[in-house]
Amino acid sequence: MSLVQNLLVHLVRRLGGATLLALMLLLVPQGVLALVLTQNIRGLDGDLLMSVTLLALLLSWWLARCSAQGRLRSGWSLTLALAFGLPVVIVRVGGLTAELLALAARSADLYRAFTVPFSDPAPALDALIASLNALLGDVSTLLGRTQSWLIAVAQARPMFDPVAAALVWAYGAWVIAAWSAWAVRRHGNVLLGLALPTSALALTAFYVGEEPRILLVPLGAALAMMIVIGQAARESRWRAAGIDFWEGMRLDMAVSSVPLLTVLLVLSSVIPAISLEAIVTWAQKTFVQPVVEDRPVVPESLGLQPRPRAARPPDNLQAPGLPRRHLIGARPELSRELVMYVNTSDMPAPQAGIPPELYQAEDIPRLYWLGSTYDFYNGSGWSTSNTRIQHYVAGQPLITPTITATQTQRRVRQYFRLMDNPSGVLYAAGVFESADMDYSALWRSFDDLFGIRAPDVMEYRVDSLVSNAPESVLREVRAEYPDWILDRYLQLPDTLPIRVRTLARDLTATAPTLYDRARAIEAHLRTYSYTLDLPPPPLGRDVVDYFLFDLRRGYCDYFATSMVVLARAAGLPARVAVGYATGTYDPRAARYAVVGTDAHSWAQVYFPGHGWIDFEPTSSRPLIERPLESSQRDLSAVPLSAPAEPITAQRMRAEGQRLGGLVVAGLALAAIGVMWFLSDAWRLSRLPPEQVIVRLYNRLHRRGRELCRPAQVSTDAQTPYEFQAVLDKRLRTVLGGSVHQGADSRLEVDRAELRKLVELYVHVRYSSHRPDTTARAAAINAWFTLRRALWWAWLRDRLLRHRLHRLEVGSGKSQRGAAHR
């Protein structure tokens, strides 16, 4: 506690009580806005917004302070504050801190390799390049996802990407906080500073249905800040004028102001002075436009959604094969009893004399026998939405216009012989197509099948479509989902803990394609342990949160449920599939023997154009193997509207690599330049005035000598005024012919600052009076202005000489050509 107290005392002494109080009051409306956003936006956590907001407030306040002290121009302070937000948000949302630390460590290794004698820097250089490439690849992926999201929004097509939405919201929070701190600290304008966060809070509150009284919080913060800032400004003027005042008046003002503020806020909440009905209507109509098929594009793409009404629980809780109960929690009652035999049309021929345990697993197809799928997750288990029954006769195909065979599927015929079938479930691999007996289909909608039922059927034949899509094809898929997929298969309960959503975003932030994001979640879950010996989850606890962060072990229901929830939180439509795993293949009978322990649950992720694709997150089961590339491609089956060059992960990285590299390099150079600039200003402001003026004149002489050298003008052995005249003439020669608007006025300012700095130097060298801090500040400001002018003059001089050289070369070639003719 003493350490915390000492730190607080140091902060109060260093920053001042008024500064700390102003920062705390600025944080209040930002915190309320972050709270409202996290309560109404899926996948957005408050820690992200609050950390970004706090950092933006501190940085912008410090830059505005530098601007007020004359060490930085006002516009540059705000520009730098906004520019710093982009790399901070990218690192924070993308989880790139570890990669940045690794890059710093590789840089240190390379430095040691160069400084230690007889050491080979090549390995350290290779490691540094590898770390840099990894960082650039992740940054390019983040920028590519954001670009795709922006394109979808510009095309009025709702598309929710949690990573892109988090980037936009986090940078928006940074901009709002940076603007507020800059406006208050630089201009002392509280209303201007709080206008942006209050407007954002008002629009958000009106859209999601919050009570308008929530706006009283920024109103109270604004009134309190006006009192604090006003009193600080008055005290500053009194000190400058040499007027004594009583320090205890601050306490008196607080005692009188707090009750007055309380009364005003209570009256504002009880007796509103104006009607907000027209404003609310206008804000809602304006904010939700454009609308496509009654779907607001911008709010939905950002993850913003109106506060949901109380959901009616599904009426139809169909019994699956596994889990045995509707809610996850009870230990599954599994056995080694035989459940069924399965023969398929793509099996190898029977081979006598080979025991099943010695048969090579890679020689046979590994299929899942699907019984039912579930779409509704309530925090403790799965159920299905309302279903309707439709009857079909033997041989009648189930395929609808929206459920059709694709070029990445193969047709497989299966023969099932069940030992018992009390539930009447018809199992099939992949997408059910038809059966050799009458059956009933349970539809959630015209496009969405829950399962197939045929009571008292023990043997049947079924045809189905099994996905054979290679990884390269799945990586080409774009996030162009039908509306019924988005409405149903991104559903998550409001009670889902935010750390689950944060984990989903962190796992998929740098994955460039939909398939890579699903594989990233699958790979993470396969690091958990598999066991059947589990305690029941605590009452009222979300099972996914309990499994991911506390239990960290479980059986297939936990793995499948966790992957589906994480996938939905990452913007991937997914559902739980229940049935049986492949079983044991008997080569002597060319069939699968499926027993009770093969009862299984797995995850399915929807890929537009390919349907539901199986994923295996359970660590005890082997991964689902897919070919890396397609062996053949039927180009005649490709729709005419298909793009000629689909966006693959490799292409996205290749296209984003240059953009990401330029952005990272530019941000790195800008950060280095800004840090050097600020550190130089800070260092000069703490040196003695005499030393500062001499040092800045030496810098001016060195830069001026470089500028005058091409004109063959010597600046050696000159008095300061002679040097000033030579440099002044050179600046007028180089910059006087500029065609830019305002160039002449800027040149006059530069010449005046040159005279000021030379006069200060002459005063230091040849006068007995020592300069004060005002002279030091004037010298620093003059040097900052001259430095820009010298750099611009040097660049313009180089361009002019290069152009003259090209003209001379062209003239020489023309003369030689004329002589030759």
Coordinates of N, CA and C in Angstrom, one line a residue, residues 362-440:
E362 N -5.2 -45.5 -43.5 CA -5.3 -44.5 -44.6 C -5.8 -45.1 -45.9
D363 N -6.0 -46.5 -45.9 CA -6.6 -47.1 -47.1 C -8.1 -47.1 -47.2
I364 N -8.7 -46.6 -46.2 CA -10.2 -46.6 -46.2 C -10.7 -45.1 -45.9
P365 N -11.8 -44.7 -46.5 CA -12.3 -43.4 -46.2 C -12.8 -43.3 -44.7
R366 N -12.6 -42.2 -44.1 CA -13.0 -42.0 -42.7 C -14.2 -41.1 -42.7
L367 N -15.4 -41.6 -42.4 CA -16.6 -40.8 -42.5 C -17.3 -40.7 -41.1
Y368 N -18.1 -39.7 -41.0 CA -18.9 -39.5 -39.8 C -20.4 -39.8 -40.2
W369 N -21.1 -40.5 -39.3 CA -22.4 -40.9 -39.5 C -23.3 -39.9 -38.8
L370 N -23.9 -38.9 -39.5 CA -24.6 -37.8 -39.0 C -26.0 -38.2 -38.7
G371 N -26.5 -37.8 -37.5 CA -27.9 -38.0 -37.1 C -28.7 -36.8 -37.0
S372 N -28.2 -35.8 -36.3 CA -28.9 -34.5 -36.1 C -27.9 -33.4 -36.0
T373 N -28.4 -32.2 -36.1 CA -27.6 -31.0 -36.0 C -28.4 -30.0 -35.0
Y374 N -27.7 -29.2 -34.3 CA -28.3 -28.3 -33.4 C -27.8 -26.8 -33.6
D375 N -28.7 -25.9 -33.4 CA -28.5 -24.5 -33.8 C -28.6 -23.6 -32.6
F376 N -29.3 -23.9 -31.5 CA -29.6 -23.0 -30.5 C -28.8 -23.3 -29.2
Y377 N -27.9 -22.4 -28.8 CA -27.1 -22.6 -27.6 C -27.6 -21.6 -26.5
N378 N -27.8 -22.2 -25.4 CA -28.4 -21.3 -24.3 C -27.4 -21.2 -23.1
G379 N -26.1 -21.5 -23.2 CA -25.2 -21.4 -22.2 C -24.9 -22.7 -21.4
S380 N -25.9 -23.6 -21.4 CA -25.7 -24.8 -20.7 C -25.9 -26.1 -21.6
G381 N -26.3 -25.9 -22.8 CA -26.5 -27.0 -23.7 C -27.1 -26.6 -25.1
W382 N -27.5 -27.5 -25.8 CA -28.0 -27.3 -27.2 C -29.4 -27.8 -27.4
S383 N -30.1 -27.1 -28.2 CA -31.4 -27.5 -28.6 C -31.6 -27.1 -30.1
T384 N -32.8 -27.4 -30.6 CA -33.1 -27.0 -32.0 C -34.2 -26.0 -32.0
S385 N -34.2 -25.1 -32.9 CA -35.4 -24.3 -33.1 C -36.6 -25.1 -33.6
N386 N -37.7 -24.4 -33.7 CA -38.9 -25.1 -34.1 C -38.7 -25.8 -35.4
T387 N -39.3 -27.0 -35.5 CA -39.1 -27.8 -36.8 C -40.5 -28.1 -37.3
R388 N -40.6 -28.4 -38.6 CA -41.8 -28.9 -39.2 C -41.4 -30.2 -39.9
I389 N -42.4 -31.1 -40.0 CA -42.1 -32.4 -40.6 C -42.7 -32.5 -42.0
Q390 N -41.9 -33.0 -42.9 CA -42.3 -33.2 -44.3 C -42.0 -34.6 -44.6
H391 N -43.0 -35.3 -45.2 CA -42.8 -36.8 -45.5 C -42.4 -37.0 -47.0
Y392 N -41.6 -38.0 -47.2 CA -41.1 -38.3 -48.5 C -41.3 -39.8 -48.7
V393 N -41.5 -40.2 -50.0 CA -41.6 -41.6 -50.4 C -40.2 -42.1 -50.7
A394 N -40.1 -43.5 -50.8 CA -38.8 -44.1 -51.1 C -38.3 -43.6 -52.4
G395 N -37.0 -43.2 -52.4 CA -36.3 -42.8 -53.6 C -36.5 -41.3 -53.9
Q396 N -37.4 -40.6 -53.2 CA -37.6 -39.2 -53.5 C -36.5 -38.4 -53.0
P397 N -35.8 -37.6 -53.8 CA -34.7 -36.9 -53.4 C -35.0 -35.8 -52.4
L398 N -34.2 -35.5 -51.5 CA -34.4 -34.5 -50.5 C -33.8 -33.2 -50.9
I399 N -32.9 -33.2 -51.9 CA -32.2 -32.0 -52.3 C -33.2 -30.9 -52.8
T400 N -33.0 -29.7 -52.3 CA -33.8 -28.5 -52.6 C -33.0 -27.6 -53.5
P401 N -33.6 -26.6 -54.1 CA -32.8 -25.7 -55.0 C -31.7 -25.0 -54.2
T402 N -31.8 -24.9 -52.9 CA -30.7 -24.3 -52.2 C -29.8 -25.3 -51.6
I403 N -30.1 -26.6 -51.6 CA -29.2 -27.7 -51.2 C -28.9 -28.5 -52.4
T404 N -27.8 -28.2 -53.1 CA -27.5 -28.9 -54.3 C -26.1 -29.4 -54.3
A405 N -25.8 -30.4 -55.1 CA -24.5 -30.9 -55.2 C -23.5 -29.9 -55.8
T406 N -22.3 -29.9 -55.3 CA -21.3 -29.0 -55.8 C -20.2 -29.8 -56.4
Q407 N -19.2 -29.1 -57.1 CA -18.1 -29.8 -57.7 C -17.1 -30.3 -56.7
T408 N -17.2 -30.0 -55.5 CA -16.3 -30.5 -54.4 C -16.9 -31.5 -53.6
Q409 N -18.0 -32.2 -54.0 CA -18.7 -33.3 -53.3 C -18.7 -34.5 -54.2
R410 N -18.7 -35.6 -53.5 CA -18.8 -36.9 -54.2 C -20.1 -37.6 -53.6
R411 N -20.7 -38.4 -54.4 CA -21.9 -39.1 -54.0 C -21.5 -40.5 -53.5
V412 N -21.9 -40.8 -52.3 CA -21.6 -42.1 -51.6 C -22.9 -42.8 -51.3
R413 N -22.9 -44.1 -51.6 CA -24.1 -44.9 -51.2 C -23.7 -45.8 -50.0
Q414 N -24.6 -45.8 -49.0 CA -24.3 -46.5 -47.7 C -25.4 -47.5 -47.4
Y415 N -25.0 -48.6 -46.8 CA -26.0 -49.6 -46.3 C -25.8 -49.7 -44.8
F416 N -26.9 -49.5 -44.1 CA -26.9 -49.5 -42.7 C -27.7 -50.7 -42.2
R417 N -27.1 -51.4 -41.2 CA -27.9 -52.4 -40.4 C -27.7 -52.1 -39.0
L418 N -28.8 -51.7 -38.3 CA -28.8 -51.2 -36.9 C -29.2 -52.4 -36.0
M419 N -28.6 -52.4 -34.9 CA -28.9 -53.4 -33.9 C -30.2 -53.0 -33.1
D420 N -30.4 -51.7 -33.0 CA -31.6 -51.2 -32.3 C -31.7 -49.8 -32.7
N421 N -33.0 -49.3 -32.9 CA -33.2 -47.9 -33.3 C -34.4 -47.4 -32.7
P422 N -34.4 -47.2 -31.4 CA -35.7 -46.7 -30.7 C -36.0 -45.3 -31.1
S423 N -35.1 -44.4 -31.5 CA -35.4 -43.0 -31.8 C -35.8 -42.9 -33.3
G424 N -35.6 -43.9 -34.1 CA -35.9 -43.8 -35.5 C -35.1 -42.9 -36.3
V425 N -33.8 -42.6 -35.9 CA -32.9 -41.7 -36.6 C -32.3 -42.5 -37.8
L426 N -32.3 -41.8 -38.9 CA -31.6 -42.3 -40.1 C -30.3 -41.6 -40.2
Y427 N -29.2 -42.4 -40.1 CA -27.8 -41.8 -40.2 C -27.4 -41.8 -41.6
A428 N -26.5 -40.8 -41.9 CA -25.9 -40.7 -43.3 C -24.6 -39.9 -43.2
A429 N -23.7 -40.2 -44.1 CA -22.5 -39.4 -44.1 C -22.7 -38.2 -45.0
G430 N -22.4 -37.0 -44.5 CA -22.5 -35.8 -45.2 C -23.9 -35.3 -45.4
V431 N -24.3 -34.9 -46.6 CA -25.6 -34.3 -46.8 C -26.6 -35.4 -47.3
F432 N -27.6 -35.6 -46.6 CA -28.6 -36.6 -47.0 C -29.2 -36.3 -48.3
E433 N -29.3 -37.3 -49.2 CA -29.9 -37.1 -50.5 C -31.2 -37.9 -50.7
S434 N -31.2 -39.2 -50.5 CA -32.4 -40.0 -50.6 C -32.2 -41.3 -49.9
A435 N -33.3 -42.1 -49.7 CA -33.3 -43.4 -49.0 C -34.2 -44.3 -49.8
D436 N -34.0 -45.6 -49.5 CA -34.8 -46.7 -50.2 C -36.1 -47.0 -49.4
M437 N -36.5 -46.2 -48.5 CA -37.8 -46.4 -47.8 C -38.4 -45.0 -47.5
D438 N -39.7 -45.1 -47.2 CA -40.4 -43.8 -46.8 C -39.7 -43.2 -45.6
Y439 N -39.6 -41.9 -45.6 CA -38.9 -41.2 -44.4 C -39.5 -39.9 -44.2
S440 N -39.2 -39.3 -43.1 CA -39.7 -37.9 -42.8 C -38.5 -37.0 -42.5

